Amino acid sequence: MHGVAITGSGLFTPPEVITNDELVAAFNAYADRFNAAHADAIAAGEVAAKPQSSAEFIFNASGIERRHVMDKAGVLDPDRMCPRLDARPDDAPSIMAEMGVDACRKALDMAGVDPGAVDAVICAASNHERAYPAIAVEIQSLLGTSGFAFDMNVACSSATFGIQTAADMIRAGSIRRALVVNPEICSGHLEWRDRDCHFIFGDVATAVLLERDEGLSGPRYRILSTRCATQFSNNIRNNNGFLRRAHDQMEDRRDMQFMQEGRKVFKEVLPMVSAHIAGHMQDEGVTADSLKRLWLHQANKTMNDYIGKKVLGRTPERGEQPNILQDYANTSSAGSIIAFALHSGDLAPGDRGLICSFGAGYSVGSVIVERA
Ligand code: COA
């Protein structure tokens, strides 16, 4: 078995930002128009009036202050309420591939590795722009990496499941280096007209480069252990599958976008994640006081505070469990990797940390790393 290390990480941040105030103004304008257009039906009790959203609620419930998106104008247009991301012609790179390539280049530059020395690209994300050819193969072609590439989807846990998949191939010796890339256009599957969730997501792409650890001397994070788990639940679901047309479901149906039972998710996922991390640490002989940092999935600040406290057995010190969701919102699989990319350069050799992501499925993945 070979050792594996993360030698580079990269982050593509879309330049356009939507603050909570801008988001709420657009939502409330949409709700006012809806209510005016349906005034008679609302008065007759046939249609429910759309209540107003509130920036204060959003911040208090989630810790989110703003989010980056690929198209701000479409999201904030009360007559549209979704990004305008035109379908690319077949001879142009897909949007996800462009975002992913940017993040991959940064990860490769950080590690000082030539794309041609990479044997595999895994594009691990919660939505893919098309069914096939794989976005990962397109990224492979745009970067000029060797070997093979494939897409995988485990919703918000895609990054850690991708890391385990790549790490296992490196451990077994079938490849030497892999890029795990997470381009997330969450604005495309978020229902911006639903007050209960319109504030949740943002867009971003992250990438990590994994290498066989032998012979490496630069700063890196050795992967000590990985663990994945899943348990079926309908509480986070998006029905927009490839049979939509076959099902005669071309109309604007709510279940074709992201849906969740947020409260149930909170209640059910927290114990699952806490128990998963505790079991993983115990089996690897990693104690809470030896963990210097937690790079957690970024869905909700209360959730992260709870998990941080459970894992460490005390309230994490500032910096021990960096949150980035105030600036990025929930970016699905990319969240824990944004935290890792932005807050991992300062640990000392021998320091240990844990990357953990969780979400739809349900799914949870954890990666225990050590700075070298
Ligand atoms: N503005 C103002 N009020 C709002 C609102 C908004 N945007 N959205 C909901 N509300 C209201 C609700 O209608 C409800 O009112 P009621 O008590 O009169 O019924 C009240 O605020 C509380 O809503 P609720 O949905 O119970 O809030 P919450 O405290 O559970 O927070 C989430 C909502 C989504 C932030 C929270 O449930 C969460 O983060 N869950 C986990 C989600 C998650 O991780 N999902 C994974 C996604 S990949």
Coordinates of C-alpha atoms and ligand atoms in Angstrom, one line a residue:
M1 CA 0.0 0.0 0.0
H2 CA 1.3 3.4 -0.9
G3 CA 0.9 6.6 1.2
V4 CA -1.2 9.4 -0.2
A5 CA -1.0 13.2 0.3
I6 CA -2.9 16.2 -0.7
T7 CA -0.3 18.5 -2.2
G8 CA -2.4 21.2 -3.7
S9 CA -5.8 22.9 -3.4
G10 CA -7.5 25.4 -5.7
L11 CA -10.6 27.6 -5.5
F12 CA -12.5 29.3 -8.3
T13 CA -14.8 32.0 -6.8
P14 CA -17.3 33.6 -9.3
P15 CA -16.9 37.3 -9.3
E16 CA -20.6 38.2 -8.8
V17 CA -21.9 38.5 -5.3
I18 CA -25.5 38.7 -3.9
T19 CA -25.9 40.0 -0.4
N20 CA -28.9 39.0 1.8
D21 CA -30.4 42.4 1.4
E22 CA -30.3 42.2 -2.4
L23 CA -31.6 38.7 -2.3
V24 CA -34.5 39.6 0.0
A25 CA -35.4 42.7 -2.1
A26 CA -35.7 40.6 -5.2
F27 CA -37.7 37.8 -3.5
N28 CA -40.1 40.3 -1.9
A29 CA -40.6 42.0 -5.3
Y30 CA -41.4 38.6 -6.8
A31 CA -43.8 37.7 -3.9
D32 CA -45.6 41.1 -4.3
R33 CA -46.0 40.5 -8.0
F34 CA -47.2 37.0 -7.4
N35 CA -49.7 38.1 -4.8
A36 CA -51.0 40.9 -7.0
A37 CA -51.4 38.5 -10.0
H38 CA -53.3 36.0 -7.9
A39 CA -55.2 38.5 -5.7
D40 CA -58.6 37.0 -6.4
A41 CA -57.5 33.4 -5.9
I42 CA -55.7 34.3 -2.7
A43 CA -58.9 36.2 -1.4
A44 CA -61.0 33.1 -2.3
G45 CA -58.5 30.9 -0.3
E46 CA -57.6 28.9 -3.4
V47 CA -54.0 30.0 -3.5
A48 CA -51.6 30.7 -0.6
A49 CA -50.2 34.2 -0.5
K50 CA -46.4 34.4 -0.7
P51 CA -45.0 35.7 2.6
Q52 CA -42.1 38.2 2.7
S53 CA -38.5 37.0 3.3
S54 CA -36.2 38.7 5.8
A55 CA -32.4 39.2 5.8
E56 CA -32.4 39.1 9.6
F57 CA -34.1 35.6 9.5
I58 CA -31.6 34.4 7.0
F59 CA -28.6 35.4 9.0
N60 CA -29.9 34.1 12.3
A61 CA -31.1 30.8 10.9
S62 CA -28.0 30.0 8.8
G63 CA -25.1 32.4 9.4
I64 CA -25.0 33.3 5.7
E65 CA -24.3 36.9 4.7
R66 CA -23.8 36.7 1.0
R67 CA -23.2 34.2 -1.8
H68 CA -21.2 34.1 -5.1
V69 CA -23.1 33.2 -8.2
M70 CA -22.4 32.6 -11.9
D71 CA -25.3 35.0 -13.0
K72 CA -26.6 37.6 -10.6
A73 CA -29.0 39.4 -12.9
G74 CA -31.1 36.4 -13.6
V75 CA -31.4 35.5 -10.0
L76 CA -32.4 39.0 -8.9
D77 CA -34.9 39.6 -11.7
P78 CA -38.3 39.2 -10.0
D79 CA -39.8 38.0 -13.3
R80 CA -37.2 35.3 -13.7
M81 CA -35.7 34.2 -10.3
C82 CA -33.1 31.9 -11.7
P83 CA -29.7 32.4 -13.3
R84 CA -29.4 32.9 -17.0
L85 CA -26.8 30.3 -18.1
D86 CA -27.2 29.7 -21.8
A87 CA -26.6 26.2 -23.0
R88 CA -23.1 26.0 -24.5
P89 CA -22.7 24.8 -28.1
D90 CA -21.0 21.4 -28.4
D91 CA -17.7 22.9 -29.6
A92 CA -17.4 25.2 -26.5
P93 CA -16.3 24.2 -23.0
S94 CA -19.1 23.6 -20.6
I95 CA -19.5 26.0 -17.7
M96 CA -18.7 23.4 -15.1
A97 CA -15.5 22.4 -17.0
E98 CA -14.4 26.1 -17.2
M99 CA -14.9 26.6 -13.4
G100 CA -13.3 23.2 -12.6
V101 CA -10.2 23.9 -14.8
D102 CA -9.6 27.2 -13.0
A103 CA -9.6 25.4 -9.6
C104 CA -7.5 22.5 -10.9
R105 CA -4.8 24.8 -12.4
K106 CA -4.5 26.5 -9.0
A107 CA -4.1 23.2 -7.2
L108 CA -1.5 22.0 -9.8
D109 CA 0.4 25.4 -9.4
M110 CA 0.4 25.1 -5.7
A111 CA 1.9 21.6 -5.9
G112 CA 4.2 22.4 -8.8
V113 CA 2.9 19.5 -10.8
D114 CA 2.6 19.4 -14.6
P115 CA -1.0 18.4 -15.8
G116 CA 0.6 15.6 -17.9
A117 CA 1.7 13.9 -14.7
V118 CA -1.9 13.5 -13.4
D119 CA -3.3 10.0 -14.1
A120 CA -7.0 10.6 -13.2
V121 CA -9.6 13.4 -12.9
I122 CA -12.7 12.8 -10.8
C123 CA -15.4 15.5 -11.2
A124 CA -17.3 15.0 -8.0
A125 CA -20.4 17.3 -7.7
S126 CA -24.0 17.3 -6.8
N127 CA -25.2 18.2 -10.3
H128 CA -23.7 17.7 -13.7
E129 CA -24.3 19.9 -16.6
R130 CA -25.0 17.0 -18.9
A131 CA -25.2 13.2 -18.7
Y132 CA -22.3 12.4 -21.0
P133 CA -19.5 12.8 -22.1
A134 CA -18.4 13.2 -18.5
I135 CA -17.4 16.8 -17.4
A136 CA -14.3 15.2 -15.9
V137 CA -13.2 13.9 -19.4
E138 CA -13.7 17.4 -20.7
I139 CA -11.6 18.8 -17.9
Q140 CA -8.9 16.2 -18.6
S141 CA -8.9 17.4 -22.2
L142 CA -8.7 21.1 -21.4
L143 CA -5.9 20.6 -18.9
G144 CA -4.0 17.9 -20.8
T145 CA -3.9 15.4 -18.0
S146 CA -3.1 11.7 -18.8
G147 CA -5.0 8.5 -18.0
F148 CA -8.7 8.7 -17.4
A149 CA -11.5 10.7 -15.9
F150 CA -15.0 10.2 -14.7
D151 CA -17.9 12.0 -13.0
M152 CA -19.4 11.0 -9.7
N153 CA -22.3 12.4 -7.6
V154 CA -22.9 11.9 -3.9
A155 CA -24.6 15.3 -3.4
C156 CA -22.9 17.4 -0.7
S157 CA -20.6 14.6 0.2
S158 CA -19.1 14.3 -3.3
A159 CA -15.8 15.8 -2.4
T160 CA -14.9 13.5 0.4
F161 CA -16.2 10.4 -1.5
G162 CA -14.1 11.6 -4.4
I163 CA -11.1 11.9 -2.2
Q164 CA -11.6 8.4 -0.8
T165 CA -12.0 7.0 -4.3
A166 CA -8.8 8.7 -5.6
A167 CA -6.9 7.9 -2.4
D168 CA -7.8 4.2 -2.7
M169 CA -6.5 4.1 -6.3
I170 CA -3.3 5.7 -5.3
R171 CA -2.9 3.4 -2.3
A172 CA -3.5 0.4 -4.5
G173 CA -1.0 1.6 -7.0
S174 CA -3.2 1.8 -10.1
I175 CA -2.5 5.6 -10.4
R176 CA 0.1 8.0 -9.0
R177 CA -1.8 11.3 -9.0
A178 CA -5.4 12.4 -9.2
L179 CA -7.3 15.7 -9.3
V180 CA -10.6 15.7 -7.4
V181 CA -12.6 18.7 -8.7
N182 CA -16.0 20.0 -7.4
P183 CA -17.6 22.6 -9.7
E184 CA -20.9 23.4 -8.1
I185 CA -23.5 25.6 -9.9
C186 CA -25.9 25.4 -7.0
S187 CA -27.8 28.4 -8.3
G188 CA -29.1 26.2 -11.1
H189 CA -30.9 23.7 -8.9
L190 CA -31.9 26.1 -6.1
E191 CA -35.6 27.2 -6.2
W192 CA -35.1 31.0 -5.7
R193 CA -38.9 31.4 -5.5
D194 CA -39.2 29.3 -2.3
R195 CA -38.8 31.5 0.8
D196 CA -37.8 28.5 3.0
C197 CA -34.6 27.8 1.0
H198 CA -34.0 30.7 -1.4
F199 CA -31.0 31.9 0.6
I200 CA -29.2 28.6 1.1
F201 CA -26.8 28.1 -1.9
G202 CA -24.0 29.7 -3.9
D203 CA -21.7 28.8 -6.7
V204 CA -18.0 27.9 -6.6
A205 CA -15.5 25.3 -7.7
T206 CA -12.8 23.6 -5.7
A207 CA -10.0 21.1 -6.5
V208 CA -7.5 19.0 -4.6
L209 CA -4.5 17.2 -6.0
L210 CA -3.7 13.9 -4.4
E211 CA -0.3 12.3 -5.0
R212 CA 1.6 9.1 -4.0
D213 CA 3.5 10.3 -0.9
E214 CA 6.8 8.5 -1.5
G215 CA 9.6 10.9 -2.4
L216 CA 7.6 14.1 -1.7
S217 CA 9.3 16.8 0.4
G218 CA 7.1 19.9 0.0
P219 CA 4.4 21.1 2.3
R220 CA 1.4 18.7 2.1
Y221 CA -1.3 16.9 4.0
R222 CA -0.8 13.1 4.4
I223 CA -4.1 11.3 4.2
L224 CA -4.2 9.0 7.3
S225 CA -7.6 7.6 6.8
T226 CA -10.9 8.1 4.9
R227 CA -14.4 6.8 5.7
C228 CA -17.7 7.1 3.9
A229 CA -21.3 6.2 4.9
T230 CA -24.8 6.5 3.4
Q231 CA -28.3 6.0 4.6
F232 CA -31.4 6.5 2.3
S233 CA -33.6 9.5 3.0
N234 CA -36.0 11.6 1.0
N235 CA -35.5 14.7 3.1
I236 CA -33.1 16.3 0.6
R237 CA -34.2 15.5 -2.9
N238 CA -34.2 16.8 -6.5
N239 CA -36.3 14.9 -8.9
N240 CA -34.9 16.4 -12.1
G241 CA -33.5 13.2 -13.4
F242 CA -33.0 12.1 -17.0
L243 CA -36.4 10.5 -17.4
R244 CA -38.2 13.9 -16.9
R245 CA -39.3 14.0 -20.6
A246 CA -40.2 10.3 -20.6
H247 CA -42.4 11.0 -17.6
D248 CA -44.1 13.8 -19.5
Q249 CA -42.9 16.2 -16.8
M250 CA -41.8 19.2 -18.8
E251 CA -43.9 21.6 -16.8
D252 CA -42.5 23.9 -14.1
R253 CA -42.8 21.5 -11.2
R254 CA -41.4 22.3 -7.7
D255 CA -39.9 18.9 -7.2
M256 CA -37.6 19.4 -10.2
Q257 CA -35.5 21.7 -8.1
F258 CA -33.8 21.3 -4.7
M259 CA -36.2 20.4 -2.0
Q260 CA -35.6 19.7 1.7
E261 CA -37.2 19.1 5.1
G262 CA -34.7 21.4 6.7
R263 CA -35.8 20.7 10.3
K264 CA -35.7 16.9 9.8
V265 CA -32.3 17.2 8.1
F266 CA -31.0 19.1 11.1
K267 CA -32.3 16.5 13.5
E268 CA -31.3 13.4 11.6
V269 CA -28.0 14.4 10.0
L270 CA -26.4 15.9 13.2
P271 CA -26.3 12.6 15.2
M272 CA -25.3 10.7 12.1
V273 CA -22.4 12.9 11.4
S274 CA -21.3 13.2 15.0
A275 CA -21.4 9.4 15.4
H276 CA -19.6 8.9 12.1
I277 CA -16.7 11.2 13.0
A278 CA -16.4 9.8 16.6
G279 CA -16.3 6.2 15.2
H280 CA -13.8 7.1 12.5
M281 CA -11.5 8.9 15.1
Q282 CA -11.8 6.1 17.6
D283 CA -10.9 3.4 15.1
E284 CA -7.9 5.3 14.0
G285 CA -6.7 6.1 17.5
V286 CA -7.1 9.9 16.9
T287 CA -8.1 11.8 20.0
A288 CA -10.0 15.1 20.1
D289 CA -7.1 16.9 21.6
S290 CA -4.8 15.9 18.8
L291 CA -7.0 17.5 16.2
K292 CA -5.9 21.0 15.3
R293 CA -8.5 21.8 12.8
L294 CA -12.0 20.8 11.5
W295 CA -12.8 21.7 7.9
L296 CA -16.5 20.9 8.0
H297 CA -19.3 20.9 5.4
Q298 CA -20.7 24.4 5.2
A299 CA -24.5 24.2 5.3
N300 CA -25.5 26.0 8.5
K301 CA -23.5 27.7 11.2
T302 CA -25.5 26.2 14.1
M303 CA -25.0 22.8 12.6
N304 CA -21.2 23.3 12.4
D305 CA -21.0 24.8 15.9
Y306 CA -22.8 21.7 17.1
I307 CA -20.6 19.2 15.3
G308 CA -17.4 21.1 16.3
K309 CA -18.4 21.0 19.9
K310 CA -19.4 17.3 19.7
V311 CA -16.1 16.3 18.0
L312 CA -13.8 18.3 20.2
G313 CA -15.8 17.9 23.5
R314 CA -15.7 21.7 24.0
T315 CA -16.5 24.8 22.0
P316 CA -13.9 25.1 19.3
E317 CA -11.5 28.0 19.6
R318 CA -11.6 30.7 16.9
G319 CA -9.8 29.3 13.9
E320 CA -10.0 25.6 14.9
Q321 CA -13.2 25.2 12.9
P322 CA -13.2 27.8 10.2
N323 CA -16.6 28.7 8.7
I324 CA -16.7 30.2 5.2
L325 CA -20.5 30.0 4.7
Q326 CA -21.0 33.7 5.7
D327 CA -19.2 34.6 2.4
Y328 CA -20.1 31.6 0.1
A329 CA -23.4 30.2 1.6
N330 CA -23.8 26.4 1.1
T331 CA -21.8 25.4 -1.9
S332 CA -22.7 21.7 -1.6
S333 CA -19.7 19.4 -2.0
A334 CA -17.2 22.3 -2.3
G335 CA -17.8 23.8 1.2
S336 CA -15.4 21.8 3.3
I337 CA -12.8 22.1 0.6
I338 CA -13.1 25.9 0.4
A339 CA -12.5 25.9 4.2
F340 CA -9.5 23.6 3.7
A341 CA -8.1 25.7 0.8
L342 CA -8.4 28.9 2.7
H343 CA -7.4 27.8 6.1
S344 CA -4.8 25.0 5.9
G345 CA -1.5 26.8 5.2
D346 CA -0.7 27.6 8.8
L347 CA -0.6 24.2 10.5
A348 CA 2.8 22.8 11.6
P349 CA 4.3 19.5 10.6
G350 CA 2.6 16.7 12.7
D351 CA -0.6 18.7 13.2
R352 CA -3.7 16.7 12.4
G353 CA -7.1 17.8 11.0
L354 CA -10.3 16.4 9.7
I355 CA -12.3 17.2 6.5
C356 CA -15.9 16.2 6.7
S357 CA -18.8 16.7 4.4
F358 CA -22.4 15.5 4.6
G359 CA -25.8 15.9 2.9
A360 CA -28.3 14.3 0.6
G361 CA -28.5 10.6 0.5
Y362 CA -28.0 10.9 3.5
S363 CA -24.3 10.7 3.1
V364 CA -21.2 11.6 5.2
G365 CA -17.5 11.3 4.4
S366 CA -14.5 12.1 6.6
V367 CA -10.8 12.4 5.8
I368 CA -8.2 12.5 8.6
V369 CA -5.0 14.3 7.5
E370 CA -1.7 15.2 9.0
R371 CA 0.5 18.1 8.0
A372 CA 3.9 17.2 6.6
Ligands
COA1 N1 -37.6 34.7 5.9 C1 -38.4 34.8 6.9 N2 -39.0 33.8 7.6 C2 -38.8 32.6 7.1 C3 -37.9 32.4 6.0 C4 -37.4 33.5 5.4 N3 -36.6 33.4 4.3 N4 -37.9 31.0 5.7 C5 -38.6 30.4 6.7 N5 -39.2 31.4 7.5 C6 -40.1 31.1 8.6 C7 -40.8 29.8 8.5 O1 -42.0 30.0 7.7 C8 -41.1 29.5 9.9 O2 -42.2 30.2 10.3 P1 -43.3 29.5 11.3 O3 -42.5 29.2 12.6 O4 -44.3 30.6 11.5 O5 -43.8 28.3 10.6 C9 -39.9 30.0 10.7 O6 -39.3 31.0 9.8 C10 -38.9 28.9 10.9 O7 -38.6 28.2 9.7 P2 -37.8 26.9 9.7 O8 -37.7 26.4 8.3 O9 -38.3 26.0 10.7 O10 -36.3 27.5 10.1 P3 -35.0 26.8 10.6 O11 -34.7 27.5 11.9 O12 -35.2 25.3 10.6 O13 -34.0 27.2 9.6 C11 -32.8 26.2 7.7 C12 -34.1 26.9 8.2 C13 -33.0 25.7 6.3 C14 -31.7 27.3 7.7 C15 -32.4 25.0 8.6 O14 -33.5 24.2 8.8 C16 -31.2 24.2 8.1 O15 -30.2 24.7 7.8 N6 -31.4 22.9 8.0 C17 -30.4 22.0 7.5 C18 -30.3 22.2 6.1 C19 -29.2 21.4 5.4 O16 -28.2 21.2 5.9 N7 -29.5 21.0 4.3 C20 -28.6 20.3 3.5 C21 -28.7 21.0 2.2 S1 -27.5 20.2 1.1

